[in-house]
């Protein structure tokens, strides 16, 4: 079917037919048939590969089911545990995400990506010491892991260990010269003002501040505008008058 379409052939498909084609392409070289059809069980990687496709398509629920099926068939499938952890973290199920990353590392202690993702989770929870330890393990396992060096720099910076932060950002830039976030932080540590901050850096700042935004706005910055407007209206509007809207 693929060769026919690539060669210019036209095909009319309805309903779930297009998904079926994606599944068929994903399953190339993988046994997706159960024992009742071909005499042997399906390959656990069938569900894993399908989960990856669904994750890329934005179907988090469908991908999660496939990764759960994968680890059910093969509890030592480190990559499936890792991908499941990513979905669980995005869904806000942080305890289950922690368990998934831990299972991934138990299955493969040398899995740098799982250490990196565990570091992200610790950082989100505000546990900087464990985040630091996870990122350090990630770069030790994979010395070419630019994103892990960048995040390691972020933790050092938060801990005010600026020399080590600079070293980590420098390493991230050496590995990935396109990392604008690392470049921005190097400039900041060197005292150089940049025209604009990279979107990744701005998003990280907002994500970090969001949980405490209202409290900081009112208590730290003493934001009182709504209250002051109400008091002003109360002074100038008679008590027996009301607004239509």
mmCIF file of C-alpha atoms in Angstrom:
data_model
loop_
_atom_site.group_PDB
_atom_site.id
_atom_site.type_symbol
_atom_site.label_atom_id
_atom_site.label_comp_id
_atom_site.label_asym_id
_atom_site.label_seq_id
_atom_site.Cartn_x
_atom_site.Cartn_y
_atom_site.Cartn_z
ATOM 1 C CA UNK A 1 0.000 0.000 0.000
ATOM 2 C CA UNK A 2 2.807 2.398 0.886
ATOM 3 C CA UNK A 3 4.662 1.779 -2.364
ATOM 4 C CA UNK A 4 1.426 2.168 -4.317
ATOM 5 C CA UNK A 5 0.695 5.576 -2.772
ATOM 6 C CA UNK A 6 4.318 6.753 -3.005
ATOM 7 C CA UNK A 7 4.215 5.788 -6.687
ATOM 8 C CA UNK A 8 1.288 8.137 -7.272
ATOM 9 C CA UNK A 9 -1.613 5.785 -6.647
ATOM 10 C CA UNK A 10 -4.860 7.175 -5.218
ATOM 11 C CA UNK A 11 -6.701 5.534 -2.353
ATOM 12 C CA UNK A 12 -9.955 6.428 -0.577
ATOM 13 C CA UNK A 13 -9.989 5.654 3.168
ATOM 14 C CA UNK A 14 -12.590 6.238 5.852
ATOM 15 C CA UNK A 15 -12.874 6.159 9.651
ATOM 16 C CA UNK A 16 -9.942 4.377 11.297
ATOM 17 C CA UNK A 17 -8.344 3.265 8.033
ATOM 18 C CA UNK A 18 -5.628 5.914 8.213
ATOM 19 C CA UNK A 19 -4.760 4.833 11.763
ATOM 20 C CA UNK A 20 -4.572 1.247 10.522
ATOM 21 C CA UNK A 21 -1.951 2.279 7.977
ATOM 22 C CA UNK A 22 0.099 3.995 10.695
ATOM 23 C CA UNK A 23 -0.127 0.857 12.822
ATOM 24 C CA UNK A 24 0.908 -1.324 9.889
ATOM 25 C CA UNK A 25 3.960 0.850 9.161
ATOM 26 C CA UNK A 26 4.887 0.939 12.847
ATOM 27 C CA UNK A 27 4.635 -2.842 13.041
ATOM 28 C CA UNK A 28 7.002 -3.479 10.136
ATOM 29 C CA UNK A 29 9.273 -6.312 11.238
ATOM 30 C CA UNK A 30 7.408 -6.691 14.558
ATOM 31 C CA UNK A 31 5.022 -9.520 15.482
ATOM 32 C CA UNK A 32 1.692 -7.852 16.329
ATOM 33 C CA UNK A 33 -0.442 -10.997 16.040
ATOM 34 C CA UNK A 34 -1.519 -12.899 19.132
ATOM 35 C CA UNK A 35 -0.953 -16.651 19.521
ATOM 36 C CA UNK A 36 -4.410 -17.550 18.238
ATOM 37 C CA UNK A 37 -3.442 -16.179 14.832
ATOM 38 C CA UNK A 38 0.151 -17.320 14.329
ATOM 39 C CA UNK A 39 0.932 -19.738 17.134
ATOM 40 C CA UNK A 40 3.237 -17.452 19.183
ATOM 41 C CA UNK A 41 2.627 -14.396 21.396
ATOM 42 C CA UNK A 42 2.954 -10.862 20.077
ATOM 43 C CA UNK A 43 6.231 -9.001 20.462
ATOM 44 C CA UNK A 44 6.173 -6.541 23.407
ATOM 45 C CA UNK A 45 7.803 -3.979 21.129
ATOM 46 C CA UNK A 46 4.596 -3.921 19.090
ATOM 47 C CA UNK A 47 2.812 -2.038 21.865
ATOM 48 C CA UNK A 48 5.910 0.083 22.565
ATOM 49 C CA UNK A 49 6.287 1.178 18.925
ATOM 50 C CA UNK A 50 2.578 1.924 18.674
ATOM 51 C CA UNK A 51 2.811 3.936 21.887
ATOM 52 C CA UNK A 52 5.597 6.038 20.373
ATOM 53 C CA UNK A 53 3.467 6.773 17.300
ATOM 54 C CA UNK A 54 0.455 7.729 19.409
ATOM 55 C CA UNK A 55 2.644 9.931 21.615
ATOM 56 C CA UNK A 56 3.970 11.768 18.544
ATOM 57 C CA UNK A 57 0.376 12.251 17.349
ATOM 58 C CA UNK A 58 -0.600 13.820 20.668
ATOM 59 C CA UNK A 59 -2.750 10.911 21.862
ATOM 60 C CA UNK A 60 -1.394 10.758 25.424
ATOM 61 C CA UNK A 61 -4.126 8.425 26.692
ATOM 62 C CA UNK A 62 -3.615 5.956 23.850
ATOM 63 C CA UNK A 63 0.171 6.068 24.212
ATOM 64 C CA UNK A 64 -0.117 5.479 27.937
ATOM 65 C CA UNK A 65 -2.216 2.349 27.391
ATOM 66 C CA UNK A 66 0.377 0.964 24.987
ATOM 67 C CA UNK A 67 3.320 1.646 27.301
ATOM 68 C CA UNK A 68 1.419 0.073 30.196
ATOM 69 C CA UNK A 69 0.770 -2.967 28.004
ATOM 70 C CA UNK A 70 4.478 -3.092 27.110
ATOM 71 C CA UNK A 71 5.695 -3.168 30.717
ATOM 72 C CA UNK A 72 2.996 -5.697 31.563
ATOM 73 C CA UNK A 73 4.379 -8.036 28.895
ATOM 74 C CA UNK A 74 7.999 -7.145 29.679
ATOM 75 C CA UNK A 75 8.579 -5.566 33.125
ATOM 76 C CA UNK A 76 12.250 -5.011 32.213
ATOM 77 C CA UNK A 77 11.472 -2.709 29.270
ATOM 78 C CA UNK A 78 13.370 0.379 30.469
ATOM 79 C CA UNK A 79 12.397 2.612 27.547
ATOM 80 C CA UNK A 80 8.700 1.902 28.012
ATOM 81 C CA UNK A 81 8.942 2.736 31.724
ATOM 82 C CA UNK A 82 10.762 5.953 30.844
ATOM 83 C CA UNK A 83 8.183 7.024 28.252
ATOM 84 C CA UNK A 84 5.387 6.140 30.646
ATOM 85 C CA UNK A 85 7.056 8.335 33.267
ATOM 86 C CA UNK A 86 7.091 11.276 30.849
ATOM 87 C CA UNK A 87 3.351 10.916 30.210
ATOM 88 C CA UNK A 88 2.576 10.548 33.910
ATOM 89 C CA UNK A 89 4.588 13.659 34.758
ATOM 90 C CA UNK A 90 2.798 15.648 32.051
ATOM 91 C CA UNK A 91 -0.520 14.448 33.505
ATOM 92 C CA UNK A 92 0.484 15.686 36.952
ATOM 93 C CA UNK A 93 0.722 12.167 38.413
ATOM 94 C CA UNK A 94 4.124 12.842 39.911
ATOM 95 C CA UNK A 95 4.225 9.931 42.380
ATOM 96 C CA UNK A 96 3.525 7.438 39.591
ATOM 97 C CA UNK A 97 6.039 9.201 37.337
ATOM 98 C CA UNK A 98 8.693 8.788 40.026
ATOM 99 C CA UNK A 99 7.879 5.071 40.242
ATOM 100 C CA UNK A 100 8.068 4.698 36.457
ATOM 101 C CA UNK A 101 11.486 6.385 36.224
ATOM 102 C CA UNK A 102 12.711 4.263 39.139
ATOM 103 C CA UNK A 103 11.556 1.097 37.361
ATOM 104 C CA UNK A 104 13.331 2.237 34.198
ATOM 105 C CA UNK A 105 16.586 2.686 36.111
ATOM 106 C CA UNK A 106 16.148 -0.600 37.917
ATOM 107 C CA UNK A 107 15.805 -2.315 34.540
ATOM 108 C CA UNK A 108 18.766 -0.384 33.103
ATOM 109 C CA UNK A 109 20.988 1.456 35.625
ATOM 110 C CA UNK A 110 23.002 2.919 32.715
ATOM 111 C CA UNK A 111 19.964 4.670 31.181
ATOM 112 C CA UNK A 112 21.014 8.335 31.047
ATOM 113 C CA UNK A 113 17.667 9.589 29.700
ATOM 114 C CA UNK A 114 15.806 8.129 32.676
ATOM 115 C CA UNK A 115 18.261 9.790 35.071
ATOM 116 C CA UNK A 116 17.727 13.080 33.243
ATOM 117 C CA UNK A 117 13.939 12.776 33.431
ATOM 118 C CA UNK A 118 14.151 11.855 37.105
ATOM 119 C CA UNK A 119 16.215 15.020 37.597
ATOM 120 C CA UNK A 120 13.491 17.053 35.858
ATOM 121 C CA UNK A 121 10.922 15.574 38.240
ATOM 122 C CA UNK A 122 13.015 16.332 41.318
ATOM 123 C CA UNK A 123 13.550 19.889 40.065
ATOM 124 C CA UNK A 124 9.803 20.339 39.550
ATOM 125 C CA UNK A 125 9.244 19.173 43.128
ATOM 126 C CA UNK A 126 11.821 21.675 44.396
ATOM 127 C CA UNK A 127 14.230 18.952 45.538
ATOM 128 C CA UNK A 128 17.407 20.546 44.188
ATOM 129 C CA UNK A 129 19.837 18.188 45.923
ATOM 130 C CA UNK A 130 18.339 15.073 44.326
ATOM 131 C CA UNK A 131 17.913 16.907 41.010
ATOM 132 C CA UNK A 132 21.611 17.742 41.108
ATOM 133 C CA UNK A 133 22.527 14.126 41.840
ATOM 134 C CA UNK A 134 20.359 12.847 38.970
ATOM 135 C CA UNK A 135 21.768 15.303 36.425
ATOM 136 C CA UNK A 136 25.309 14.471 37.542
ATOM 137 C CA UNK A 137 24.600 10.776 37.015
ATOM 138 C CA UNK A 138 23.087 11.533 33.598
ATOM 139 C CA UNK A 139 26.187 13.363 32.335
ATOM 140 C CA UNK A 140 28.469 10.704 33.809
ATOM 141 C CA UNK A 141 26.533 8.051 31.909
ATOM 142 C CA UNK A 142 26.417 10.141 28.736
ATOM 143 C CA UNK A 143 29.186 12.789 28.580
ATOM 144 C CA UNK A 144 27.641 14.143 25.351
ATOM 145 C CA UNK A 145 24.261 14.889 26.956
ATOM 146 C CA UNK A 146 23.992 18.643 26.286
ATOM 147 C CA UNK A 147 20.532 19.134 27.833
ATOM 148 C CA UNK A 148 21.627 17.416 31.030
ATOM 149 C CA UNK A 149 24.645 19.741 31.296
ATOM 150 C CA UNK A 150 22.325 22.728 30.749
ATOM 151 C CA UNK A 151 19.960 21.587 33.504
ATOM 152 C CA UNK A 152 22.926 20.816 35.738
ATOM 153 C CA UNK A 153 23.968 24.430 35.238
ATOM 154 C CA UNK A 154 20.458 25.562 36.208
ATOM 155 C CA UNK A 155 20.675 23.688 39.501
ATOM 156 C CA UNK A 156 24.148 25.016 40.291
ATOM 157 C CA UNK A 157 22.873 28.513 39.520
ATOM 158 C CA UNK A 158 19.870 28.070 41.851
ATOM 159 C CA UNK A 159 22.257 26.872 44.563
ATOM 160 C CA UNK A 160 24.446 29.975 43.929
ATOM 161 C CA UNK A 161 27.362 27.767 42.911
ATOM 162 C CA UNK A 162 28.097 30.095 40.020
ATOM 163 C CA UNK A 163 31.538 28.834 39.003
ATOM 164 C CA UNK A 164 30.224 25.300 38.608
ATOM 165 C CA UNK A 165 27.148 26.637 36.817
ATOM 166 C CA UNK A 166 29.368 28.466 34.316
ATOM 167 C CA UNK A 167 31.375 25.303 33.711
ATOM 168 C CA UNK A 168 28.205 23.260 33.089
ATOM 169 C CA UNK A 169 26.757 25.846 30.683
ATOM 170 C CA UNK A 170 30.084 26.036 28.833
ATOM 171 C CA UNK A 171 30.018 22.263 28.413
ATOM 172 C CA UNK A 172 26.415 22.397 27.174
ATOM 173 C CA UNK A 173 27.388 25.008 24.578
ATOM 174 C CA UNK A 174 30.404 23.017 23.459
ATOM 175 C CA UNK A 175 28.166 20.005 22.868
ATOM 176 C CA UNK A 176 25.291 22.017 21.385
ATOM 177 C CA UNK A 177 26.297 25.474 20.054
ATOM 178 C CA UNK A 178 22.620 26.156 19.202
ATOM 179 C CA UNK A 179 21.554 26.114 22.874
ATOM 180 C CA UNK A 180 20.355 29.702 23.343
ATOM 181 C CA UNK A 181 19.351 28.999 26.945
ATOM 182 C CA UNK A 182 22.896 27.975 27.922
ATOM 183 C CA UNK A 183 24.353 30.905 25.966
ATOM 184 C CA UNK A 184 22.030 33.349 27.760
ATOM 185 C CA UNK A 185 23.084 32.029 31.167
ATOM 186 C CA UNK A 186 26.785 32.265 30.271
ATOM 187 C CA UNK A 187 26.242 35.909 29.310
ATOM 188 C CA UNK A 188 24.357 36.498 32.575
ATOM 189 C CA UNK A 189 27.172 34.989 34.631
ATOM 190 C CA UNK A 190 29.726 37.065 32.704
ATOM 191 C CA UNK A 191 27.706 40.231 33.356
ATOM 192 C CA UNK A 192 26.821 40.723 29.693
ATOM 193 C CA UNK A 193 23.350 42.069 28.878
ATOM 194 C CA UNK A 194 21.576 40.407 25.951
ATOM 195 C CA UNK A 195 18.861 41.998 23.786
ATOM 196 C CA UNK A 196 16.265 39.331 24.573
ATOM 197 C CA UNK A 197 16.040 36.179 26.661
ATOM 198 C CA UNK A 198 15.411 32.926 24.741
ATOM 199 C CA UNK A 199 11.814 31.571 24.896
ATOM 200 C CA UNK A 200 12.988 28.387 26.644
ATOM 201 C CA UNK A 201 14.515 30.447 29.461
ATOM 202 C CA UNK A 202 11.415 32.645 29.820
ATOM 203 C CA UNK A 203 9.111 29.617 29.904
ATOM 204 C CA UNK A 204 11.248 27.993 32.591
ATOM 205 C CA UNK A 205 11.054 31.144 34.726
ATOM 206 C CA UNK A 206 7.274 31.330 34.399
ATOM 207 C CA UNK A 207 6.814 27.610 35.075
ATOM 208 C CA UNK A 208 8.956 27.919 38.171
ATOM 209 C CA UNK A 209 7.095 30.991 39.458
ATOM 210 C CA UNK A 210 3.550 29.893 38.559
ATOM 211 C CA UNK A 211 2.757 27.833 41.704
ATOM 212 C CA UNK A 212 3.549 30.807 43.988
ATOM 213 C CA UNK A 213 2.498 33.625 41.661
ATOM 214 C CA UNK A 214 -0.588 34.849 43.525
ATOM 215 C CA UNK A 215 1.063 34.658 46.944
ATOM 216 C CA UNK A 216 4.121 36.583 45.754
ATOM 217 C CA UNK A 217 1.972 39.118 43.914
ATOM 218 C CA UNK A 218 -0.056 39.956 47.021
ATOM 219 C CA UNK A 219 2.409 39.434 49.857
ATOM 220 C CA UNK A 220 5.828 40.207 48.384
ATOM 221 C CA UNK A 221 4.853 42.832 45.788
ATOM 222 C CA UNK A 222 1.866 44.068 47.813
ATOM 223 C CA UNK A 223 -0.426 44.168 44.775
ATOM 224 C CA UNK A 224 -3.566 45.985 45.976
ATOM 225 C CA UNK A 225 -5.100 47.457 42.814
ATOM 226 C CA UNK A 226 -8.453 45.561 42.866
ATOM 227 C CA UNK A 227 -8.941 46.375 46.560
ATOM 228 C CA UNK A 228 -8.051 50.046 46.063
ATOM 229 C CA UNK A 229 -10.447 50.351 43.105
ATOM 230 C CA UNK A 230 -13.247 48.885 45.195
ATOM 231 C CA UNK A 231 -12.538 51.281 48.048
ATOM 232 C CA UNK A 232 -12.543 54.225 45.626
ATOM 233 C CA UNK A 233 -15.892 53.197 44.139
ATOM 234 C CA UNK A 234 -17.363 52.746 47.600
ATOM 235 C CA UNK A 235 -16.392 56.337 48.412
ATOM 236 C CA UNK A 236 -17.907 57.951 45.314
ATOM 237 C CA UNK A 237 -20.925 55.742 44.624
ATOM 238 C CA UNK A 238 -23.936 56.115 46.973
ATOM 239 C CA UNK A 239 -24.683 52.987 48.984
ATOM 240 C CA UNK A 240 -28.185 52.663 47.485
ATOM 241 C CA UNK A 241 -26.870 52.661 43.909
ATOM 242 C CA UNK A 242 -25.874 49.540 41.974
ATOM 243 C CA UNK A 243 -24.378 48.983 38.539
ATOM 244 C CA UNK A 244 -26.465 47.287 35.864
ATOM 245 C CA UNK A 245 -23.488 45.176 34.847
#
